[in-house]
JSON list of C-alpha atoms in Angstrom, two decimals:
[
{"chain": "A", "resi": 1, "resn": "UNK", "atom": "CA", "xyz": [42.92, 22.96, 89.02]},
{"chain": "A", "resi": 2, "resn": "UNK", "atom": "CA", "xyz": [41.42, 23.49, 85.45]},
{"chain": "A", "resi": 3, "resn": "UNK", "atom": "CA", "xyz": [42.92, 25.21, 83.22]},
{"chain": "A", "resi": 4, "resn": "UNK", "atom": "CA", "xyz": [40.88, 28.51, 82.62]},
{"chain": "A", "resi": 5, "resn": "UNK", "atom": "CA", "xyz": [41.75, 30.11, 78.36]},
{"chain": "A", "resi": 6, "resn": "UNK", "atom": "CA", "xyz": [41.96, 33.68, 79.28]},
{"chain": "A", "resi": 7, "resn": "UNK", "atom": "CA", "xyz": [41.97, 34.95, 75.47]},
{"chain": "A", "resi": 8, "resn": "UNK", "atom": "CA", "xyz": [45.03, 34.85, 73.18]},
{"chain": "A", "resi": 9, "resn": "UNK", "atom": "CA", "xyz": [48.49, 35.39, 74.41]},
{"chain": "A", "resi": 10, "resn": "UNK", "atom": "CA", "xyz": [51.74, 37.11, 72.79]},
{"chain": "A", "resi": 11, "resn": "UNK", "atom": "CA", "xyz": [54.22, 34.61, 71.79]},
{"chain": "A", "resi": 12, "resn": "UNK", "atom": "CA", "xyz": [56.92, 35.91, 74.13]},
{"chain": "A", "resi": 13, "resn": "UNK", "atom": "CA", "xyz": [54.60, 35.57, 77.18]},
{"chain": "A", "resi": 14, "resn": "UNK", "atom": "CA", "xyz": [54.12, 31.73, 76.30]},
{"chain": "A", "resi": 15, "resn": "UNK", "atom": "CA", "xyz": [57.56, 30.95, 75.25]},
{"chain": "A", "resi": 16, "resn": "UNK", "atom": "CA", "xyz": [58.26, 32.44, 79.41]},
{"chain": "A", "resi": 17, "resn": "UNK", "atom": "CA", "xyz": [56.23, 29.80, 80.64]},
{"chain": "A", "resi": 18, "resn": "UNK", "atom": "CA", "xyz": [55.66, 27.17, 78.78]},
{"chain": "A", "resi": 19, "resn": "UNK", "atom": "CA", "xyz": [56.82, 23.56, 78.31]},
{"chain": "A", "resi": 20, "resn": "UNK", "atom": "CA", "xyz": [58.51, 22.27, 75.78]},
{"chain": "A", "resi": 21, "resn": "UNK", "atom": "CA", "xyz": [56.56, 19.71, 74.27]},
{"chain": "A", "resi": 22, "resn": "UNK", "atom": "CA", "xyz": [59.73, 18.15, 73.40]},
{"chain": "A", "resi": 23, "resn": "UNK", "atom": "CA", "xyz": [60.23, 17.59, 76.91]},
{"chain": "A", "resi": 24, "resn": "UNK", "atom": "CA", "xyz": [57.22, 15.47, 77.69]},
{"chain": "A", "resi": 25, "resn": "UNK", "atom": "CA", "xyz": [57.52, 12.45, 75.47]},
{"chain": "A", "resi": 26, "resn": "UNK", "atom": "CA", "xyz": [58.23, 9.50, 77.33]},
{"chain": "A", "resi": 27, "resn": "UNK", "atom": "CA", "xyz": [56.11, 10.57, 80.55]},
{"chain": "A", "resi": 28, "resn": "UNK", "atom": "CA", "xyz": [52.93, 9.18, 81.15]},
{"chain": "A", "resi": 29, "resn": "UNK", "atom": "CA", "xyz": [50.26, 12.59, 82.10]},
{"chain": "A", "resi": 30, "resn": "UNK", "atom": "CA", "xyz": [50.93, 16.16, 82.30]},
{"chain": "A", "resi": 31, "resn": "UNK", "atom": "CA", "xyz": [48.19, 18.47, 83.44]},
{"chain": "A", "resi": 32, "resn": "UNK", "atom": "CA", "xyz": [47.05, 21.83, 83.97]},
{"chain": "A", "resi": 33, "resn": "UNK", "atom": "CA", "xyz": [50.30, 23.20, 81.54]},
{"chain": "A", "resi": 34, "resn": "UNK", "atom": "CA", "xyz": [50.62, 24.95, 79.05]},
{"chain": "A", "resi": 35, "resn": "UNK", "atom": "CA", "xyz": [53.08, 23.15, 75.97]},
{"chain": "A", "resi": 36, "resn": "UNK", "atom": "CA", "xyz": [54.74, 24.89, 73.37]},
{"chain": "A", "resi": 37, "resn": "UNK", "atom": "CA", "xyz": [57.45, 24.23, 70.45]},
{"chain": "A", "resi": 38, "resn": "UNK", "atom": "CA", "xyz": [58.16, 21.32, 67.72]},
{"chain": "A", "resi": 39, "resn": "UNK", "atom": "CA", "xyz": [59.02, 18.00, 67.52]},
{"chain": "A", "resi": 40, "resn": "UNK", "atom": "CA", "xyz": [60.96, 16.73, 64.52]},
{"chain": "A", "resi": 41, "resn": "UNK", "atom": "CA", "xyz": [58.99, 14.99, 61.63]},
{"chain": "A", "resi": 42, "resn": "UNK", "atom": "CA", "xyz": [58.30, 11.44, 63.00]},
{"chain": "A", "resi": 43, "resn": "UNK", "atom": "CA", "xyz": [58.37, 12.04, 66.43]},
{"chain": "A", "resi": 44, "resn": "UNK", "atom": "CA", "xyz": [56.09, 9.24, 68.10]},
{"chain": "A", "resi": 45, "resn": "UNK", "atom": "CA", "xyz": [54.14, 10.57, 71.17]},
{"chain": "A", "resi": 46, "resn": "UNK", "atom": "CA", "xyz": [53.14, 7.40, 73.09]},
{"chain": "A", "resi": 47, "resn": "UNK", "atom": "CA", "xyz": [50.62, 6.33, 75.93]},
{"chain": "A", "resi": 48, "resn": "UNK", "atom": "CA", "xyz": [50.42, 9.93, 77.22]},
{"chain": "A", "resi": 49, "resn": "UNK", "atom": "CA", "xyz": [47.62, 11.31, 78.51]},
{"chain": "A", "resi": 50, "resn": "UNK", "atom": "CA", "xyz": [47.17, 15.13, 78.58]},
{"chain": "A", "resi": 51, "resn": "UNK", "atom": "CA", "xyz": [44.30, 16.92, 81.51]},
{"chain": "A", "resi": 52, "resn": "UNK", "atom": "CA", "xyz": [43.30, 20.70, 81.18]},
{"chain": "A", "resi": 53, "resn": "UNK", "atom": "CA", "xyz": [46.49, 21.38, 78.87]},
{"chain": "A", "resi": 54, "resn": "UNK", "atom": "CA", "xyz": [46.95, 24.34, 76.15]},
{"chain": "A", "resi": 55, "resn": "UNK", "atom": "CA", "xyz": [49.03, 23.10, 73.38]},
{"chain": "A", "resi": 56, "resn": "UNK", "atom": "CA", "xyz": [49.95, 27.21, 71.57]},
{"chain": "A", "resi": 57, "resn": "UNK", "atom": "CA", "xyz": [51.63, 27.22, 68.36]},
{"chain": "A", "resi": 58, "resn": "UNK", "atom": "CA", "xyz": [53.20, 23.97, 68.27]},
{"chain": "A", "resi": 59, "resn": "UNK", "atom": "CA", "xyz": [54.41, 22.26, 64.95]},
{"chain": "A", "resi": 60, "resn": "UNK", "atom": "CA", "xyz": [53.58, 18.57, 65.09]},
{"chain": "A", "resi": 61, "resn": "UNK", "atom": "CA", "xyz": [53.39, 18.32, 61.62]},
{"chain": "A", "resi": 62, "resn": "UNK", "atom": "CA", "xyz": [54.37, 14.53, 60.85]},
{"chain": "A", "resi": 63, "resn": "UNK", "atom": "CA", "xyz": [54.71, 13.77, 64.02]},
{"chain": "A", "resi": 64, "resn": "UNK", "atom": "CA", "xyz": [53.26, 9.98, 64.78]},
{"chain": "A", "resi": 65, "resn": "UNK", "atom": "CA", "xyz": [50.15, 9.79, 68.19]},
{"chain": "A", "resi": 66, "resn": "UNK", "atom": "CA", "xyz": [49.65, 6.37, 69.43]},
{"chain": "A", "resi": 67, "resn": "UNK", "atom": "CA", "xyz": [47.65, 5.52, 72.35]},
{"chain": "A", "resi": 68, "resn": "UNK", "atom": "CA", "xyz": [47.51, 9.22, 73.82]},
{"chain": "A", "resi": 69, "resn": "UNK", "atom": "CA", "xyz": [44.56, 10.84, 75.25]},
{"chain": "A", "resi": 70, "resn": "UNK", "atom": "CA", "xyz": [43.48, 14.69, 75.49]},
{"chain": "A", "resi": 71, "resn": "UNK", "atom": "CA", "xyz": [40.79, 15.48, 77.84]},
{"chain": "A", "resi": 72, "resn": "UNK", "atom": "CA", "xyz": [39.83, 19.26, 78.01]},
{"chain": "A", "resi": 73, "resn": "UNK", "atom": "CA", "xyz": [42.43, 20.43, 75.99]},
{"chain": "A", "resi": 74, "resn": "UNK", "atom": "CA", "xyz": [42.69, 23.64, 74.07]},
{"chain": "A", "resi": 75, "resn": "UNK", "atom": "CA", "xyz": [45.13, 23.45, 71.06]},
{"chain": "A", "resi": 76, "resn": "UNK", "atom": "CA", "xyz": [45.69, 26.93, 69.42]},
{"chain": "A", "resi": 77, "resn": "UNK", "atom": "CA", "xyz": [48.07, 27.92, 66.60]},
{"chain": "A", "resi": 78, "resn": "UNK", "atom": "CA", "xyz": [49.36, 24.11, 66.11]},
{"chain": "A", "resi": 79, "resn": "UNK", "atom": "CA", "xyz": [50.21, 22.25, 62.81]},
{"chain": "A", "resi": 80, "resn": "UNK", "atom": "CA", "xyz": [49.23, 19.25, 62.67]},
{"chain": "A", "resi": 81, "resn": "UNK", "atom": "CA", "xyz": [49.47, 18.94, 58.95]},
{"chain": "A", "resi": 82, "resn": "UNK", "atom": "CA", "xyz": [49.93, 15.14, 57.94]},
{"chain": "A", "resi": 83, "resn": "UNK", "atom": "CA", "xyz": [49.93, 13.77, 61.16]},
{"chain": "A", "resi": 84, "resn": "UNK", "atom": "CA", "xyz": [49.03, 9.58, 62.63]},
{"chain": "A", "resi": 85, "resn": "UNK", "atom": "CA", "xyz": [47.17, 9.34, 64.75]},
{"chain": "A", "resi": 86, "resn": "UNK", "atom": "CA", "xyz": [46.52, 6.13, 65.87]},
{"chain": "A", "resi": 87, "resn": "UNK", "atom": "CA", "xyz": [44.04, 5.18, 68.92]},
{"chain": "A", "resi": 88, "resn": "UNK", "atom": "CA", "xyz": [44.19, 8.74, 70.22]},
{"chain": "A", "resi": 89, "resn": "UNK", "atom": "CA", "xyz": [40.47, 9.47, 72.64]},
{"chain": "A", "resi": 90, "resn": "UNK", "atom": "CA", "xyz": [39.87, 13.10, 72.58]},
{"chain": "A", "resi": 91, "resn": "UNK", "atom": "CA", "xyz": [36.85, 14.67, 75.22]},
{"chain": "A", "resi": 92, "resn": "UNK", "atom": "CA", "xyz": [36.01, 18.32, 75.61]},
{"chain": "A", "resi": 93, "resn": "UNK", "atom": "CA", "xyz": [38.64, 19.98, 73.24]},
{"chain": "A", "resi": 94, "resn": "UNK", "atom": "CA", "xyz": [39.29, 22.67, 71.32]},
{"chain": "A", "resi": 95, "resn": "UNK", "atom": "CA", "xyz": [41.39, 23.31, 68.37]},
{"chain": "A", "resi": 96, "resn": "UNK", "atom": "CA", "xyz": [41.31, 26.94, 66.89]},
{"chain": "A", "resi": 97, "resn": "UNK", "atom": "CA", "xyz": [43.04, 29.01, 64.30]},
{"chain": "A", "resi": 98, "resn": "UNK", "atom": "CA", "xyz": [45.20, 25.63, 63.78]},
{"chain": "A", "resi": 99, "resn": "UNK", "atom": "CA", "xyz": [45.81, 23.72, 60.56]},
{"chain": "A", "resi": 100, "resn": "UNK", "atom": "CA", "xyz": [45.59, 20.16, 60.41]},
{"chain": "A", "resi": 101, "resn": "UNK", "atom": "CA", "xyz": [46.10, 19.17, 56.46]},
{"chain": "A", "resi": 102, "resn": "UNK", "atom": "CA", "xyz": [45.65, 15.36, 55.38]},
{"chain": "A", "resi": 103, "resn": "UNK", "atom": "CA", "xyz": [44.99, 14.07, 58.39]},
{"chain": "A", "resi": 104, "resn": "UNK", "atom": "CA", "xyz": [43.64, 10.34, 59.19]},
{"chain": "A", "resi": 105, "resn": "UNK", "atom": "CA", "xyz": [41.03, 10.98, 61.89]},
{"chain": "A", "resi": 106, "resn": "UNK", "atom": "CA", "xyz": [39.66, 7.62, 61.47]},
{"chain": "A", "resi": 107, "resn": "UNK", "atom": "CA", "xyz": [42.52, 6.60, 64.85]},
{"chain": "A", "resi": 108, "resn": "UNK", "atom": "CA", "xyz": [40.54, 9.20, 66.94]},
{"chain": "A", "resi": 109, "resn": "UNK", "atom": "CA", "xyz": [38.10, 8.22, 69.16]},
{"chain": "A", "resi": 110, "resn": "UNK", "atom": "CA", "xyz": [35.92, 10.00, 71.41]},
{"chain": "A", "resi": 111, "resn": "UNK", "atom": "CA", "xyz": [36.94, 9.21, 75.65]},
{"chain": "A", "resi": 112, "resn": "UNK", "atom": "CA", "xyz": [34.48, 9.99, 78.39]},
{"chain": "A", "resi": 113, "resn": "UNK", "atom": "CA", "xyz": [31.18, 11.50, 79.29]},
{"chain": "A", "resi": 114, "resn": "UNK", "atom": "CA", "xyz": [31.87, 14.24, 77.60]},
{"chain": "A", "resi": 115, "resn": "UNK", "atom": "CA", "xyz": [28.92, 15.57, 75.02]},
{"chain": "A", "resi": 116, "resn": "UNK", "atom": "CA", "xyz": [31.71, 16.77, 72.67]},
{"chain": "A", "resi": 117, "resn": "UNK", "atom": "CA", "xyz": [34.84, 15.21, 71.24]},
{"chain": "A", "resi": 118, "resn": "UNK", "atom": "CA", "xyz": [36.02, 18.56, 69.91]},
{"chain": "A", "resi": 119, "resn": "UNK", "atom": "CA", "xyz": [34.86, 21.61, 68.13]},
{"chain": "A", "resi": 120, "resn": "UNK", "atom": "CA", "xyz": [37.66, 22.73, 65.50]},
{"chain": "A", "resi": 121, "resn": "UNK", "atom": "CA", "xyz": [37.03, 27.02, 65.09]},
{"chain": "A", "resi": 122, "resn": "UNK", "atom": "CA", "xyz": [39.48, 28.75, 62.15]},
{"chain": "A", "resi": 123, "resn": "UNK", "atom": "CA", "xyz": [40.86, 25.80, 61.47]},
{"chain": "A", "resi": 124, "resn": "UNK", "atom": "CA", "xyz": [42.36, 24.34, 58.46]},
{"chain": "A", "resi": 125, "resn": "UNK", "atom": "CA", "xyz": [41.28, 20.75, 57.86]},
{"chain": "A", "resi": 126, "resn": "UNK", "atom": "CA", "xyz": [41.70, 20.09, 54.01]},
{"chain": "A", "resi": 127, "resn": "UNK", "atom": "CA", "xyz": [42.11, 16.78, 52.24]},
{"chain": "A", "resi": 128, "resn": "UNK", "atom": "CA", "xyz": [41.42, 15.19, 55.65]},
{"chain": "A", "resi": 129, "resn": "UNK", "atom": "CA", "xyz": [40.06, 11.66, 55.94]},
{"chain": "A", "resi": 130, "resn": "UNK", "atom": "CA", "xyz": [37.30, 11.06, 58.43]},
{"chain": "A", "resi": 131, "resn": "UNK", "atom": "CA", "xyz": [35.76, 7.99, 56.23]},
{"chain": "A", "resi": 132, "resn": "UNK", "atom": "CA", "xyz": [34.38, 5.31, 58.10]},
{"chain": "A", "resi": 133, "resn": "UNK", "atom": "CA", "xyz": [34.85, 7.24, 61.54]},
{"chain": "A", "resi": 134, "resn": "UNK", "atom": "CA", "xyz": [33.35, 7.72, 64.50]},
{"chain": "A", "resi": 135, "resn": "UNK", "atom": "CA", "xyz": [32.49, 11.79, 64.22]},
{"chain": "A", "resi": 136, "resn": "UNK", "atom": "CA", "xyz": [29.40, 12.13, 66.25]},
{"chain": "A", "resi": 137, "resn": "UNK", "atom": "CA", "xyz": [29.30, 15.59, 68.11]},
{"chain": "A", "resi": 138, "resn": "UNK", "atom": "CA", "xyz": [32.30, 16.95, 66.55]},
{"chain": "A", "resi": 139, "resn": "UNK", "atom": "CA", "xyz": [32.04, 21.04, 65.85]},
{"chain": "A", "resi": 140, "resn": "UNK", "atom": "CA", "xyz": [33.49, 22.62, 62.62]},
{"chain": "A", "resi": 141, "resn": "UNK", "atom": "CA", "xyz": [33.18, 26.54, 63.16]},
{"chain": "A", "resi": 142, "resn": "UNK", "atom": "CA", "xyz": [34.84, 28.73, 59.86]},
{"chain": "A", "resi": 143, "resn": "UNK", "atom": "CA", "xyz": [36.62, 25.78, 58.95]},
{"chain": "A", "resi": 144, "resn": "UNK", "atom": "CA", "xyz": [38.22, 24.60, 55.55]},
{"chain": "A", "resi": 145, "resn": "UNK", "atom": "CA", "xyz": [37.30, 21.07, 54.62]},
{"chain": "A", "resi": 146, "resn": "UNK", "atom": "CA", "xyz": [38.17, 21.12, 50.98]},
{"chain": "A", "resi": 147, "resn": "UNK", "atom": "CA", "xyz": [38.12, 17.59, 49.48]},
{"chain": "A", "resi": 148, "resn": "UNK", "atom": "CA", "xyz": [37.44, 16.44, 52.84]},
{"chain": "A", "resi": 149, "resn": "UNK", "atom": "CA", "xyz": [35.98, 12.55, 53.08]},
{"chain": "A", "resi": 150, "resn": "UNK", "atom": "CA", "xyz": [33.33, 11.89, 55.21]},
{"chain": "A", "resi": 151, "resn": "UNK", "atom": "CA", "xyz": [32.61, 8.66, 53.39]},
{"chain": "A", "resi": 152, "resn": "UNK", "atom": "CA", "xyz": [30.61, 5.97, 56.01]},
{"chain": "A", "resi": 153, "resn": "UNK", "atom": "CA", "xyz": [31.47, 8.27, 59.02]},
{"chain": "A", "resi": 154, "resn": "UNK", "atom": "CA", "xyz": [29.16, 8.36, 61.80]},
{"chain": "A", "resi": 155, "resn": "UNK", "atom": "CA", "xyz": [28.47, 11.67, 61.84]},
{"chain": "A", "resi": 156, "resn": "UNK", "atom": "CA", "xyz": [25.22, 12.13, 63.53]},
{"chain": "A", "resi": 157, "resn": "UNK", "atom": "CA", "xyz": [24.60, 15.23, 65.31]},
{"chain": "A", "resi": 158, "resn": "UNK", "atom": "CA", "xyz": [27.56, 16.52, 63.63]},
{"chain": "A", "resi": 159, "resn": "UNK", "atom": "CA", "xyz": [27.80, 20.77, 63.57]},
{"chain": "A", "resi": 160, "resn": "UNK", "atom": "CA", "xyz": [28.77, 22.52, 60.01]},
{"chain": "A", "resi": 161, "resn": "UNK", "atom": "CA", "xyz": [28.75, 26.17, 60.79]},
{"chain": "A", "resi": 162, "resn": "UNK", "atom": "CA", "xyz": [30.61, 28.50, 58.20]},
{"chain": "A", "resi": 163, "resn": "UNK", "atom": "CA", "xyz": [32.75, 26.25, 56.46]},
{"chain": "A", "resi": 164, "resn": "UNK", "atom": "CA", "xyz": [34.03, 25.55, 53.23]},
{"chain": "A", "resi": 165, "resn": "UNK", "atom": "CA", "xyz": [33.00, 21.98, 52.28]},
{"chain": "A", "resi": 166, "resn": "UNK", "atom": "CA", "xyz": [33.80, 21.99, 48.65]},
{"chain": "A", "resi": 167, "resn": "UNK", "atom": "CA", "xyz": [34.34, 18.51, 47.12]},
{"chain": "A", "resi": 168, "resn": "UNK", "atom": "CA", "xyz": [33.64, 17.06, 50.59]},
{"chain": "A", "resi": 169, "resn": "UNK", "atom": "CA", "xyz": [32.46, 13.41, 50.23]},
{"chain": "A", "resi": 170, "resn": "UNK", "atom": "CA", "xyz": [29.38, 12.06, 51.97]},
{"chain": "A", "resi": 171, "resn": "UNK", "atom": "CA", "xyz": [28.74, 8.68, 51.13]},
{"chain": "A", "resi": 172, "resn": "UNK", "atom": "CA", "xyz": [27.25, 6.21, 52.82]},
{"chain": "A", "resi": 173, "resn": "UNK", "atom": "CA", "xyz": [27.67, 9.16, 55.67]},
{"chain": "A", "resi": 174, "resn": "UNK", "atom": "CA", "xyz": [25.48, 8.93, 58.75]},
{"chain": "A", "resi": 175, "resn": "UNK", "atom": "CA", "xyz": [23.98, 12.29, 58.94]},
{"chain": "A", "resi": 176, "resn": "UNK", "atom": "CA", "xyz": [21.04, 12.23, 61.09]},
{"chain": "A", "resi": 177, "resn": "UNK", "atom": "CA", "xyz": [20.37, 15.52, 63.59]},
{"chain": "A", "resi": 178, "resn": "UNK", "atom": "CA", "xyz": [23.55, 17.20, 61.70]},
{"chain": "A", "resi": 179, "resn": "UNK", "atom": "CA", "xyz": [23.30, 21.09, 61.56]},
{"chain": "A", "resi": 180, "resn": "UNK", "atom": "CA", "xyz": [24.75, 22.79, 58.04]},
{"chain": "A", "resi": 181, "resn": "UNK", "atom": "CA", "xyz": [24.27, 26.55, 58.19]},
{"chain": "A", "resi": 182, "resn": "UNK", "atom": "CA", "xyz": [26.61, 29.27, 56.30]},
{"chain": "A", "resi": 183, "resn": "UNK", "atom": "CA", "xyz": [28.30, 26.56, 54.57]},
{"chain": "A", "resi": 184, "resn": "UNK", "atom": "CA", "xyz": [29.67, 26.68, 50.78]},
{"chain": "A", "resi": 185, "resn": "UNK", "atom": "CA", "xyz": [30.10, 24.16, 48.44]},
{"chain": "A", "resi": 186, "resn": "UNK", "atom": "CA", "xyz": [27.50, 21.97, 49.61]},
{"chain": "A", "resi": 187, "resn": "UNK", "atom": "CA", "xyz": [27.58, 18.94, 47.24]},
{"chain": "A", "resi": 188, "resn": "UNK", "atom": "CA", "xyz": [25.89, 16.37, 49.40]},
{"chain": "A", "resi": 189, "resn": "UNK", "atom": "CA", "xyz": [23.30, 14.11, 47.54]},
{"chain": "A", "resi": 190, "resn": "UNK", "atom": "CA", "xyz": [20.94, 12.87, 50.06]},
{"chain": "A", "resi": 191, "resn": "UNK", "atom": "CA", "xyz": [20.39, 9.55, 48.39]},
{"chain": "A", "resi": 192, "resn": "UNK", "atom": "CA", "xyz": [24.01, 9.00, 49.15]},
{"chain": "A", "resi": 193, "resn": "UNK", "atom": "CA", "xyz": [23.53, 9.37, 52.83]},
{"chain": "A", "resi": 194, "resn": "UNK", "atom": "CA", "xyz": [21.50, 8.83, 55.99]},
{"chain": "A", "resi": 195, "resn": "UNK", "atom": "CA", "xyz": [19.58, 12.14, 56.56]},
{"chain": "A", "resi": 196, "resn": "UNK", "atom": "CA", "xyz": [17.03, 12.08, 58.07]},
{"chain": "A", "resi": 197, "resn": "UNK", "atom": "CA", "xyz": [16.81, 15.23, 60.38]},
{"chain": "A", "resi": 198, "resn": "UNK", "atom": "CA", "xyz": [19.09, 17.03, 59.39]},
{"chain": "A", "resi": 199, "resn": "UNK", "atom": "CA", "xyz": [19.17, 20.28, 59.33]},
{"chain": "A", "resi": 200, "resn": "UNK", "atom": "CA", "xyz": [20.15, 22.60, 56.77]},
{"chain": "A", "resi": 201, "resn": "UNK", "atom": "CA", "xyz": [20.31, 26.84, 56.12]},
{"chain": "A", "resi": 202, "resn": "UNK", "atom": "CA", "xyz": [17.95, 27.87, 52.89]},
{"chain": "A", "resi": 203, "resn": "UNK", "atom": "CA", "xyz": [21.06, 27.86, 51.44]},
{"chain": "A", "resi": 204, "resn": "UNK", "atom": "CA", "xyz": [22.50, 24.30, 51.86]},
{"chain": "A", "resi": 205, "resn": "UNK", "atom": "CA", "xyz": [18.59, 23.27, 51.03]},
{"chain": "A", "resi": 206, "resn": "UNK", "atom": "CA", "xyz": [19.06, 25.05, 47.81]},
{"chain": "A", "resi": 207, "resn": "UNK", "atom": "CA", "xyz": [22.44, 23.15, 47.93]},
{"chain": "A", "resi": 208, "resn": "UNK", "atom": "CA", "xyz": [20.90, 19.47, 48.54]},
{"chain": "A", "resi": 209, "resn": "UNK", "atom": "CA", "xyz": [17.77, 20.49, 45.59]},
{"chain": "A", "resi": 210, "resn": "UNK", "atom": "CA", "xyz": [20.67, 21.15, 43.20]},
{"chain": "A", "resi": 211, "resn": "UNK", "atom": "CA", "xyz": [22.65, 18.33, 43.70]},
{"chain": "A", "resi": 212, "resn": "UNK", "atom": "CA", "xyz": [19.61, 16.11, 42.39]},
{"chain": "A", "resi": 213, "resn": "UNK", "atom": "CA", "xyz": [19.01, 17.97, 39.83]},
{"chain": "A", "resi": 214, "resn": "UNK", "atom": "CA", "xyz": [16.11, 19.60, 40.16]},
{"chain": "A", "resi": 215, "resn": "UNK", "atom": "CA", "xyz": [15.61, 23.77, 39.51]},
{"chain": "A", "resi": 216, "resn": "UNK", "atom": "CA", "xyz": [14.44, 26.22, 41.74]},
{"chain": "A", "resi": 217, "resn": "UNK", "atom": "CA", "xyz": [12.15, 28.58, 39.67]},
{"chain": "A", "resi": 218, "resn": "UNK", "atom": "CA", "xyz": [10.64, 31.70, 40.43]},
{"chain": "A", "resi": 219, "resn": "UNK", "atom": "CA", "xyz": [9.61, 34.45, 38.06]},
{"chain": "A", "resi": 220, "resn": "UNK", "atom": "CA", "xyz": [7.06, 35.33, 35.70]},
{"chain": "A", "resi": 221, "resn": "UNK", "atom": "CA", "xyz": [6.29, 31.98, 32.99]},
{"chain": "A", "resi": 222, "resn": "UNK", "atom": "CA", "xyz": [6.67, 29.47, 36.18]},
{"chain": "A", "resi": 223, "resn": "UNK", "atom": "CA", "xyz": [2.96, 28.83, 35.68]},
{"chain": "A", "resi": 224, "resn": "UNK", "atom": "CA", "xyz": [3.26, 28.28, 31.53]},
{"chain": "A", "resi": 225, "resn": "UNK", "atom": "CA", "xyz": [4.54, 25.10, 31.98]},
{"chain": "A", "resi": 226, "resn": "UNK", "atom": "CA", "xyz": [4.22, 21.49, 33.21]},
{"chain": "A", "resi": 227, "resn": "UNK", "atom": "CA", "xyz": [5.87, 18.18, 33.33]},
{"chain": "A", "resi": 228, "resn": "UNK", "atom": "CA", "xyz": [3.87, 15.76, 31.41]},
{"chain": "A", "resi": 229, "resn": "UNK", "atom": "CA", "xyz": [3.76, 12.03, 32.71]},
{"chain": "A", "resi": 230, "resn": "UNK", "atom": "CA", "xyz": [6.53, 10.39, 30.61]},
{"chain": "A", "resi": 231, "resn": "UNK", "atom": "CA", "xyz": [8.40, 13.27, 32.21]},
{"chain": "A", "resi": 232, "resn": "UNK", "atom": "CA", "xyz": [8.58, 15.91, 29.50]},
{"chain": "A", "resi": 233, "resn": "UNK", "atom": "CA", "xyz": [7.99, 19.68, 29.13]},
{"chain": "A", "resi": 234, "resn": "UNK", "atom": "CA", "xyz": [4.59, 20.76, 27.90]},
{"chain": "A", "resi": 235, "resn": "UNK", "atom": "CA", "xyz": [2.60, 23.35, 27.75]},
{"chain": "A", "resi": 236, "resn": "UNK", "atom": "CA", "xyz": [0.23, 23.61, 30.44]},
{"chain": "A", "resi": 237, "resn": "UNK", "atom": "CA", "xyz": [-3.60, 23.29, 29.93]},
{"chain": "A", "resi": 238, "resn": "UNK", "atom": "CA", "xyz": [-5.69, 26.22, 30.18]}
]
């Protein structure tokens, strides 16, 4: 049976029936449960395989992933913050309202036929590392991704929708088909990058125009100017 998210739950009413995540390291699957608690800082979670699971307001922060896979999984209130993961395949998941702080994505990989590794929605992703990663699908919904590095990611079809992406890094970023709409601090310079198609808000193009350099004008004394060939400022010709 899959695991059906019925809206968010009081902490007492999961604390009644959930697991302890504690509890689960050293089996191999666990499905259709719902997982709850912390691990100490270190804690390695190996070769386990989660189905259908909902991972509430765990702290994992520290806590070491190797070989483990999630496969429509909902994670909701967890910290994450500064976490390995190392060969971890993630298909149809969610992670909401969770923070995951200096985090090396680059050990996640995306399992299955799924269309979607993720979508992260409220979520706290700062300082995080997805250079040189395989990001392709992934969904960032009201997310913080301050100083976040998409350097050489493969990041086509990627969703930006609402998020804070100042300082991200985009170089040498695959880009094609990605969506940016209602994001802020936009510093991506598409010479930097792979774009073709993608897709961008009036704001992010204003975004994209800046970061070459180039103004935006619009007013009255547009027209009284012009850019002469050697690339200077004259007067225009009447």
């Amino acid at each position: 049976m899959r695991w059906t998210s019925c809206g968010r739950v009081s902490p007492s009413t999961v604390a009644e029936r959930a697991v302890p995540l504690a509890s689960v390291i050293g089996t191999s699957y666990i499905g259709g449960r719902v997982l709850s608690g912390a691990v100490e800082p270190g804690t390695e979670l190996r070769d386990l395989d989660f189905e259908d699971c909902r991972i509430e307001g765990a702290t994992l922060e520290l806590s070491v992933w190797r070989r483990c896979a999630l496969d429509s999984c909902t994670l909701v209130g967890v910290n994450l913050s500064r976490a390995s993961l190392i060969d971890v395949r993630l298909a149809d998941c969610t992670m909401r309202d969770s923070k995951a702080q200096a985090v090396r994505w680059s050990g996640v990989r995306a399992g299955g036929l799924a269309p979607r590794s993720v979508t992260f929605e409220a979520c706290r992703l700062d300082y995080g590392s997805f250079a040189e990663t395989d990001v392709r699908g992934m969904r960032f919904v009201r997310c913080s991704l301050v100083e976040a590095d998409f350097g050489g990611a493969d990041a086509r079809a990627v969703e930006f929708v609402d998020c804070d992406l100042s300082g991200a890094r985009f170089t040498g970023a695959d880009l094609r088909g990605a969506l940016v709409v209602g994001a802020t601090g936009l510093g991506l310079d598409v010479r930097e990058a792979r774009t073709a198609g993608l897709r961008v808000d009036p704001g992010g193009a204003l975004a994209l125009v800046d970061a070459l350099g180039v103004q935006v004008v619009d007013g009255p004394g547009v027209g009284d100017r012009s850019v002469e060939g050697d690339g200077s400022v004259g007067e225009r010709d009447r």
